[in-house]
CSV table of C-alpha atoms in Angstrom, one decimal:
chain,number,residue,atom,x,y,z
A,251,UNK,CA,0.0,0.0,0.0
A,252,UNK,CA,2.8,2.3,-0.7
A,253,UNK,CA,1.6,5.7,-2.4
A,254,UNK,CA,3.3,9.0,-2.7
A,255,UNK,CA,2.0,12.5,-2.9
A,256,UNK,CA,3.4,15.9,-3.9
A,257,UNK,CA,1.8,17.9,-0.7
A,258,UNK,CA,4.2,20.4,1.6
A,259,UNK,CA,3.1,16.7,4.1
A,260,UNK,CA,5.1,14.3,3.0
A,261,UNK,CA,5.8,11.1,3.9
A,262,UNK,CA,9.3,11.6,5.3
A,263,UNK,CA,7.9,14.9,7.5
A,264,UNK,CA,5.2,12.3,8.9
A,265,UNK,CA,7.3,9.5,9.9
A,266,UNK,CA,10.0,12.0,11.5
A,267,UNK,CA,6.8,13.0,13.7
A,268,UNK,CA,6.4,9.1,14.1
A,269,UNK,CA,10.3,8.9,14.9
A,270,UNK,CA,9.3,11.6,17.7
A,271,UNK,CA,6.3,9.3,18.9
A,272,UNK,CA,9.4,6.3,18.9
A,273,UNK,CA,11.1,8.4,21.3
A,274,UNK,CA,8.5,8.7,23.8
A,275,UNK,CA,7.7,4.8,23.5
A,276,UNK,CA,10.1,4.3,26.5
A,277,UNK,CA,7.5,5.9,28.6
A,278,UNK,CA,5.3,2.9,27.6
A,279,UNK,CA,4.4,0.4,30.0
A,280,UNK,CA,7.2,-2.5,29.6
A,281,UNK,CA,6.0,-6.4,29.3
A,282,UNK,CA,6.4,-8.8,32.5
A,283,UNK,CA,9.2,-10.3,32.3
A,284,UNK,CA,9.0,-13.5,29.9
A,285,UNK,CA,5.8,-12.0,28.2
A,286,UNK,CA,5.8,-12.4,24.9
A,287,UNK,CA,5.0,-9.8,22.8
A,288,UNK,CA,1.5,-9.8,21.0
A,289,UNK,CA,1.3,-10.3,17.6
A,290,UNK,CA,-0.4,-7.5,15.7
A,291,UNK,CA,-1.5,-6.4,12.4
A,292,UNK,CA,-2.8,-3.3,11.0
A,293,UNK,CA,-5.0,-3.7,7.7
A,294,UNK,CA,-6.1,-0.1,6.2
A,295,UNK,CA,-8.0,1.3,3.1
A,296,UNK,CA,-5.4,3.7,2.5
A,297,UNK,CA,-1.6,5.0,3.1
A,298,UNK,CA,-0.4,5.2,6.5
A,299,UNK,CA,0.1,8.8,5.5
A,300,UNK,CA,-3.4,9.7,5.6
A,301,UNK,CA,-4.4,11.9,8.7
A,302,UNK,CA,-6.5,9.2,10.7
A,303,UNK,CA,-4.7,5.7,9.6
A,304,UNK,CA,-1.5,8.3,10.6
A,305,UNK,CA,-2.4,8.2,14.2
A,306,UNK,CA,-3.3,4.4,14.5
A,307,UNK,CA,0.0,3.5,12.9
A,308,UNK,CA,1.8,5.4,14.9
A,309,UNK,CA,0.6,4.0,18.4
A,310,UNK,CA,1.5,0.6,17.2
A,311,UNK,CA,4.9,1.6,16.2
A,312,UNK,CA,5.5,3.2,19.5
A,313,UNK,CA,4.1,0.1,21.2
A,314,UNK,CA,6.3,-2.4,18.9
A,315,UNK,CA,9.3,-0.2,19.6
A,316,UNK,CA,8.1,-1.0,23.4
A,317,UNK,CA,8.2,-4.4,22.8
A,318,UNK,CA,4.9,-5.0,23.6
A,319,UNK,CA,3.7,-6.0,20.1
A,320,UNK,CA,5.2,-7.3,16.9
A,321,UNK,CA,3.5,-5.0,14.8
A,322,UNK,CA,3.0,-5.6,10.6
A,323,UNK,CA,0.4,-3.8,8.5
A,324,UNK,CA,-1.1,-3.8,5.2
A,325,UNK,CA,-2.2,-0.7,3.1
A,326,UNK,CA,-4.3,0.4,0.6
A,327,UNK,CA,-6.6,-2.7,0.9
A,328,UNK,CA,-9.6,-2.5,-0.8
A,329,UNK,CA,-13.0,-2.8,1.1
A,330,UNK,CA,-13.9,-5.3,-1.2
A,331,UNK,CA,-10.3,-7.5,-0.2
A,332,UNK,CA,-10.4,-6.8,3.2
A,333,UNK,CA,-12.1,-9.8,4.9
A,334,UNK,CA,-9.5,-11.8,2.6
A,335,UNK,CA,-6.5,-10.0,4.2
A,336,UNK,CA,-8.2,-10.5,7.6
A,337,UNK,CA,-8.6,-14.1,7.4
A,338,UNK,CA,-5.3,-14.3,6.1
A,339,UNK,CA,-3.8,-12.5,9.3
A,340,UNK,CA,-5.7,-14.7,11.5
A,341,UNK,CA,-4.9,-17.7,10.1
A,342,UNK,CA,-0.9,-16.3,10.4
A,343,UNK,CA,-0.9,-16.5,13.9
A,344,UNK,CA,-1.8,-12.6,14.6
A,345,UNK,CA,-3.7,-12.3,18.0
A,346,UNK,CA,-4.6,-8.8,17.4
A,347,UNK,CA,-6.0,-6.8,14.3
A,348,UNK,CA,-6.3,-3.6,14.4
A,349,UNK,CA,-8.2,-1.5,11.4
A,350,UNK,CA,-11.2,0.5,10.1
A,351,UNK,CA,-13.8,-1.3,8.4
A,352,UNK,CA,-16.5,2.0,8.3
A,353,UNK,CA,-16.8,0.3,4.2
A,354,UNK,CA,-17.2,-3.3,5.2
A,355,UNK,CA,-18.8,-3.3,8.8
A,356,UNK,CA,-20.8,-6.5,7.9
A,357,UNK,CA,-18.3,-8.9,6.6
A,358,UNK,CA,-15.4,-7.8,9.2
A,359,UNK,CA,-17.7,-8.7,12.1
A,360,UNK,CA,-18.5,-11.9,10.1
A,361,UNK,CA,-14.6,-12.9,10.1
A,362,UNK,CA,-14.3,-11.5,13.5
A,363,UNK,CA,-16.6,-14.5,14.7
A,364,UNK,CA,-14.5,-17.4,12.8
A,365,UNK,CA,-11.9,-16.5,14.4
A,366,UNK,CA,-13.1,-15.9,18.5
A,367,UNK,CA,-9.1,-16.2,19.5
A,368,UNK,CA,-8.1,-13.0,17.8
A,369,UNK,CA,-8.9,-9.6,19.0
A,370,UNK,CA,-10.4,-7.3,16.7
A,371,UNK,CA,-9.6,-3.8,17.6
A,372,UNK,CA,-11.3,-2.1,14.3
A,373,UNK,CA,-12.5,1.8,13.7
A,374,UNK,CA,-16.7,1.8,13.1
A,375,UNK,CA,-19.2,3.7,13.0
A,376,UNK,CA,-21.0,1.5,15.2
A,377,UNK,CA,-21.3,-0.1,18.4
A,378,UNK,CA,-20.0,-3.3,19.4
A,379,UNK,CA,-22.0,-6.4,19.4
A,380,UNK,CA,-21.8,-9.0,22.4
A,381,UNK,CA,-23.2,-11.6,19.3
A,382,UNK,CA,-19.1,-10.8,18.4
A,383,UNK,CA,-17.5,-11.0,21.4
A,384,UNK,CA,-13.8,-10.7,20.4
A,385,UNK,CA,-14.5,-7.4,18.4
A,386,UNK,CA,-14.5,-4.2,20.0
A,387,UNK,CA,-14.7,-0.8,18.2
A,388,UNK,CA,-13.4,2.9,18.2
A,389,UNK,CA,-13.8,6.3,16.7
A,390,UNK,CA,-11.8,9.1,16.8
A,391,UNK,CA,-13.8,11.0,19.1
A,392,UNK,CA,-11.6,14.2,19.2
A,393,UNK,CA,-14.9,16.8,19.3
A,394,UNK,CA,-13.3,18.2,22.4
A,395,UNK,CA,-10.5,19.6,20.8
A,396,UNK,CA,-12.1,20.3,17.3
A,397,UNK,CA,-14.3,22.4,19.3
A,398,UNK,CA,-11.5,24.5,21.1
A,399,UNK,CA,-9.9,24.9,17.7
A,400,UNK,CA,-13.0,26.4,16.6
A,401,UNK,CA,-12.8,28.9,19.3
A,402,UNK,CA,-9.3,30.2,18.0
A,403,UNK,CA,-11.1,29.9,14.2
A,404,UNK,CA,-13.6,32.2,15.1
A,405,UNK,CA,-11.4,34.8,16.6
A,406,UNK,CA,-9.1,34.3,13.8
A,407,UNK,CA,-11.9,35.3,10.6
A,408,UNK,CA,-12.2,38.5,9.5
A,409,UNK,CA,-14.9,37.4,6.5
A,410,UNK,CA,-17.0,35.8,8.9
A,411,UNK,CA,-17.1,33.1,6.3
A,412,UNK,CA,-16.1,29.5,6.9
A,413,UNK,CA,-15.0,26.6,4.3
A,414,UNK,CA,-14.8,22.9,5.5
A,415,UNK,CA,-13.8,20.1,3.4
A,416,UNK,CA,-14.4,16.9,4.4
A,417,UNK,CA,-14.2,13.5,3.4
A,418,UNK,CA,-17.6,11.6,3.6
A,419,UNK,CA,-20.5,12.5,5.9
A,420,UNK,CA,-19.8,10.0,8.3
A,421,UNK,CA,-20.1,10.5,11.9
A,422,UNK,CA,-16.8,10.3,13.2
A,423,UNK,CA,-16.4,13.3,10.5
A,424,UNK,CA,-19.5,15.3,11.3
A,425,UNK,CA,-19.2,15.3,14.5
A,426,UNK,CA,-15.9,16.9,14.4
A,427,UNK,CA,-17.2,19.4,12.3
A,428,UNK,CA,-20.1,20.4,14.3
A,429,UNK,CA,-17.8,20.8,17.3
A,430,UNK,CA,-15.7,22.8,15.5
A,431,UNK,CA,-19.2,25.3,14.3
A,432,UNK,CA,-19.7,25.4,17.8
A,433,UNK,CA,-16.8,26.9,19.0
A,434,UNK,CA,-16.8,28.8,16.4
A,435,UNK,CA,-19.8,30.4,17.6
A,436,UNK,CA,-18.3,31.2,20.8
A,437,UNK,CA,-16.4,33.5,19.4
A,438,UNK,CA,-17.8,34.4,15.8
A,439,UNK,CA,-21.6,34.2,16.2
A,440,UNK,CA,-22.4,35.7,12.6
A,441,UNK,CA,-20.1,33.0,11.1
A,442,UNK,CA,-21.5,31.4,8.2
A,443,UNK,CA,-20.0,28.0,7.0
A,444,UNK,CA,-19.6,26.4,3.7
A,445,UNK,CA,-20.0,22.6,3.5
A,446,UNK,CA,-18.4,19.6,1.2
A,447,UNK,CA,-17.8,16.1,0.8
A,448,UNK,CA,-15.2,14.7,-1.3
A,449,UNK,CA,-16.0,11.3,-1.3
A,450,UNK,CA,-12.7,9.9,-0.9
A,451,UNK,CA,-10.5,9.5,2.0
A,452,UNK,CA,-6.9,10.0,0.3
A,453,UNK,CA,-7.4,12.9,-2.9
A,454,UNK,CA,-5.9,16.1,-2.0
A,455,UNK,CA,-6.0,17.2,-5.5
A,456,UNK,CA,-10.1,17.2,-5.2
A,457,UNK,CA,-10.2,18.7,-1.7
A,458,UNK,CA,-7.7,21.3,-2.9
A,459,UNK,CA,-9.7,22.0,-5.7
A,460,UNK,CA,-12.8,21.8,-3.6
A,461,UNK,CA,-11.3,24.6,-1.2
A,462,UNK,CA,-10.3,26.2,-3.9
A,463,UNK,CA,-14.1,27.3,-4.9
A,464,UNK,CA,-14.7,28.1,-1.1
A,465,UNK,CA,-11.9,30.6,-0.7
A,466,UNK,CA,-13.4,32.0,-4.3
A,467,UNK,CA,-16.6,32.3,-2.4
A,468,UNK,CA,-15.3,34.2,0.2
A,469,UNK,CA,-13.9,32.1,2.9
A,470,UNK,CA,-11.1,33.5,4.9
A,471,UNK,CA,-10.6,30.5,7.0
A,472,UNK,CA,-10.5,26.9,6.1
A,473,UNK,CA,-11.3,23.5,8.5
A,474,UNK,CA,-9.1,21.1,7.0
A,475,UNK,CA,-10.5,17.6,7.6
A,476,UNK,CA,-8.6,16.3,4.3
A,477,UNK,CA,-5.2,16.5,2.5
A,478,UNK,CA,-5.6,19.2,0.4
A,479,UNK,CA,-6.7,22.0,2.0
A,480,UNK,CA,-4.2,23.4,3.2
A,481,UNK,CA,-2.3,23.6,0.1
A,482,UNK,CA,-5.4,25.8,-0.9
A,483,UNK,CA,-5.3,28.2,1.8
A,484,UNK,CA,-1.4,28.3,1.7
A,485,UNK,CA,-1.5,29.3,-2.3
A,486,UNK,CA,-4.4,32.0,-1.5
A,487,UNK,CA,-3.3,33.5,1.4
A,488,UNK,CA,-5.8,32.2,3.6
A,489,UNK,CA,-5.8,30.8,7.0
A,490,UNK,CA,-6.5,27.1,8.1
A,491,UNK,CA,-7.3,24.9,10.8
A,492,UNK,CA,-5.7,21.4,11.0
A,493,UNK,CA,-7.4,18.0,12.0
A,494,UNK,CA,-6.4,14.8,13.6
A,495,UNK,CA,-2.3,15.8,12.9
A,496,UNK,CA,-0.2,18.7,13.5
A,497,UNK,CA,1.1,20.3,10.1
A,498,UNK,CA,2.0,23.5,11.5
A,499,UNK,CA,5.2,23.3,10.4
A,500,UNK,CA,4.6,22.4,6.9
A,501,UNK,CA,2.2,25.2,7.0
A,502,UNK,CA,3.9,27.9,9.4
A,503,UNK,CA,2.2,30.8,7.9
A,504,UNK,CA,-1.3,28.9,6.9
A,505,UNK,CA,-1.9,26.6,10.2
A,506,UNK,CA,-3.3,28.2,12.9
A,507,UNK,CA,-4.3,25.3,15.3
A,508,UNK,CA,-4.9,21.9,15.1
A,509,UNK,CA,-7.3,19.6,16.7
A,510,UNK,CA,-5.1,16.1,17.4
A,511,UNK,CA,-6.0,12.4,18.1
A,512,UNK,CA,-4.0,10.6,20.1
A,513,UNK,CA,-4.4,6.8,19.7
A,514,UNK,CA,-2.4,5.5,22.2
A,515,UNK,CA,-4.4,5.6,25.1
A,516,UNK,CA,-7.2,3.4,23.4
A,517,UNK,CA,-4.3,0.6,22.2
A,518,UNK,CA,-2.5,0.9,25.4
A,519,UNK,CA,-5.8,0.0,27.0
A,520,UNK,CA,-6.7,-2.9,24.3
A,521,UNK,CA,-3.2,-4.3,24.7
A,522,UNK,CA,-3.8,-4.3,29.0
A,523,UNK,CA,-7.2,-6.5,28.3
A,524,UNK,CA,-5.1,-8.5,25.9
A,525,UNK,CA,-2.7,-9.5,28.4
A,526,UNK,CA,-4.9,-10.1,30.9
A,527,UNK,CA,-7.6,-12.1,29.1
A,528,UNK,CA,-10.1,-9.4,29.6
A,529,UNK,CA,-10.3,-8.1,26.4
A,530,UNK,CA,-14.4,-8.4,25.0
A,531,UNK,CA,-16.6,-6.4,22.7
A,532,UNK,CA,-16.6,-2.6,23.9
A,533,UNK,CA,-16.7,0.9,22.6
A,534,UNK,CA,-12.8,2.3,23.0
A,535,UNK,CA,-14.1,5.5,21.4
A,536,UNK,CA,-14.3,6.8,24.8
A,537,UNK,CA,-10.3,6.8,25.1
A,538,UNK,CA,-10.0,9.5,22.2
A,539,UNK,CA,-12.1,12.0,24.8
A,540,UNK,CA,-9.4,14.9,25.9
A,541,UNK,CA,-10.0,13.6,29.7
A,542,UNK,CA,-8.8,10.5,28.9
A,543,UNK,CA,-5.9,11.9,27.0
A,544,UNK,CA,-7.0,10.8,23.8
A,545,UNK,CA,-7.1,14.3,21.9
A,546,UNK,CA,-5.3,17.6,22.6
A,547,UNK,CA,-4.9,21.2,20.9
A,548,UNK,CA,-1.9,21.3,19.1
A,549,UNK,CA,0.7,24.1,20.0
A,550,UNK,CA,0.0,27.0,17.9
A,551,UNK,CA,3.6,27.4,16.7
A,552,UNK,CA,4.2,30.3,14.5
A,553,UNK,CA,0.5,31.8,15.8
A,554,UNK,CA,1.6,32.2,19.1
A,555,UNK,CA,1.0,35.2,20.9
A,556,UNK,CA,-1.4,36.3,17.3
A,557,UNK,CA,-4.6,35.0,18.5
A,558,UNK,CA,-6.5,37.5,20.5
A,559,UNK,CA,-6.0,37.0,24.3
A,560,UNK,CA,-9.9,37.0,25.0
A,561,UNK,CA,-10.2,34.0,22.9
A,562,UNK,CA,-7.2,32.1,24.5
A,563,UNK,CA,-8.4,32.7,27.7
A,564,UNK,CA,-11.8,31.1,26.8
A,565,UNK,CA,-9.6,28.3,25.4
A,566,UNK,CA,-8.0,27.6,28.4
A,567,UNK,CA,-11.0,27.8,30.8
A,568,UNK,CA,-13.2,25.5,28.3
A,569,UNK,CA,-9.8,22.7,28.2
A,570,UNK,CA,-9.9,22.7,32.1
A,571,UNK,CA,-13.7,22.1,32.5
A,572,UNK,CA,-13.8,19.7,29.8
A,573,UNK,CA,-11.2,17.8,31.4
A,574,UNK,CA,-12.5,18.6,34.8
A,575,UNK,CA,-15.8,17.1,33.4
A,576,UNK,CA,-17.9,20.4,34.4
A,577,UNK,CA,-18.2,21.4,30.6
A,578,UNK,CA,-19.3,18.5,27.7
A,579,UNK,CA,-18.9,19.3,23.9
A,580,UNK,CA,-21.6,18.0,22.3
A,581,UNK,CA,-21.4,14.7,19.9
A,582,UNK,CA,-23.6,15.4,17.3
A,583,UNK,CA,-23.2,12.7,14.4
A,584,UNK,CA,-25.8,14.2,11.9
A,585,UNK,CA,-24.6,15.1,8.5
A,586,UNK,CA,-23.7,19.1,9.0
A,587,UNK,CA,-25.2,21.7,6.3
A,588,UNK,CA,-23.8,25.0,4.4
A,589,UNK,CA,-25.7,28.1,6.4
């Protein structure tokens, strides 16, 4: 699954921030001694480049370089091929399989139930089912941290107009995006937003060109939920907001903030049930929440000290309740609309 791509993110720039998530893999919990390490496999629809495959990929690296795994992975598998490279993993001996199968949700849990000795750690868009014990699910559930991005997007505007690019009106897309609106609001309450789908997870030259139309339309600020994007705003002079990874400093004068998933806490806490025989069908979407560590505002890099104080300071009291549990960002999954 090896593609390339001519964006200011390239593949070397991502795997020197992997390299950096290496570094901290010594703060990883170590195995018992004589504890093997678990055999694991990744199997996704696209290049480990791409913003949310990124993030899994990059836990399990950290966690091999642990030696609590013994990570491989397969890319770019096809929806249609992906119960075949499943099997295949299974019958190889791997006792844990990590993946997304948002495009395949019935067959996956079908193979996940031939093989009840392999943990199935997959990305879905729906809950787990106890009729598939040995398959539990996650999302990147990052709204509390696309909505404090939103907060600095609003403050950051001058149009008042908004342009988001995503990928597919899915909810673990649209949720992030109505977070995001909301904050927004907070700080921009005439803010207008336009709205598209690409319908592709991995083609930055259609969410470029897709961004492209909205900053023709007036959009000063972009929500960049795809590759793409920011390559739009960068060219036109426009501002940006990241998602899921940091590109800041691909895009030092472009990037303002960044709303980031962190996937270690939900493997780190698949890998404990794992190793303790706990492990069962359960919704680990909960780990991406910013209380549980699972998502965080990026630094704002070259912004620093150029987003107005007022909106900071809500930034910061909003992080603290959230984590405090006093304030909830709402998960709202519905598909969100142009205004």
């Amino acid at each position: 699954m090896t593609q390339k791509f001519s964006l200011d993110v390239s593949r070397r720039s991502l795997l020197l921030g992997a390299g950096a998530t290496l570094a901290g893999s010594a703060l990883l919990p170590r195995l018992a001694f004589g504890q093997s390490p678990i055999k694991a496999a990744g199997i996704y629809t696209v290049p480990v480049e791409q913003q949310w495959v990124s993030r899994i990929h990059i836990a399990a690296e950290a966690a091999k370089a642990a030696g609590q795994i013994d990570y491989t992975f397969t890319e770019n598998t096809a929806n249609t091929d992906y119960p075949r490279v499943m099997r295949e993993y299974a019958e190889s001996g791997v006792k844990l399989i990590v993946g997304e199968i948002f495009g395949v949700e019935q067959e996956a849990r079908e193979v996940a139930a031939e093989y009840p000795e392999v943990a199935f750690l997959m990305g879905s868009s729906f809950m787990p089912d106890a009729a598939v014990p040995n398959l539990s699910v996650f999302d990147n559930y990052i709204q509390d941290a696309s909505y404090l991005s939103g907060i600095i997007a609003g403050a950051m505007t001058k149009s008042g107009k908004i342009g988001m690019v995503g990928g597919f009106p899915i909810p673990e897309v649209n949720r992030l995006m109505h977070a995001f609106m909301a904050g927004v609001k907070e700080t921009r309450k005439d803010a207008t937003f336009q709205v598209s789908f690409i319908g592709s997870w991995f083609d930055p030259p259609k969410a470029k060109e897709t961004a492209f139309a909205m900053i023709d339309g007036g959009a000063d600020m972009l929500y960049a939920e795809r590759f793409g994007v920011s390559d739009a705003a960068k060219e036109r002079g426009v501002l940006a907001i990241g998602n899921v990874i940091d590109t800041q400093k691909d895009y030092p004068a472009t990037v303002v903030a960044s709303a980031l998933w962190h996937f270690e806490p939900t493997l780190q806490k698949a890998i404990a049930n794992i190793n303790a025989g706990s492990f069962k069908a359960d919704n680990y979407g909960v780990y991406s929440f910013m209380k549980e560590g699972g998502c965080s505002l990026a630094p704002l890099g070259t912004f620093d000290g150029k987003v107005p104080a007022a909106a900071m300071d809500l930034v910061k009291t909003r992080e603290a309740a959230i984590k405090a549990g006093t304030f909830t960002v709402e998960i709202n999954d519905s598909e969100p609309k142009s205004s």
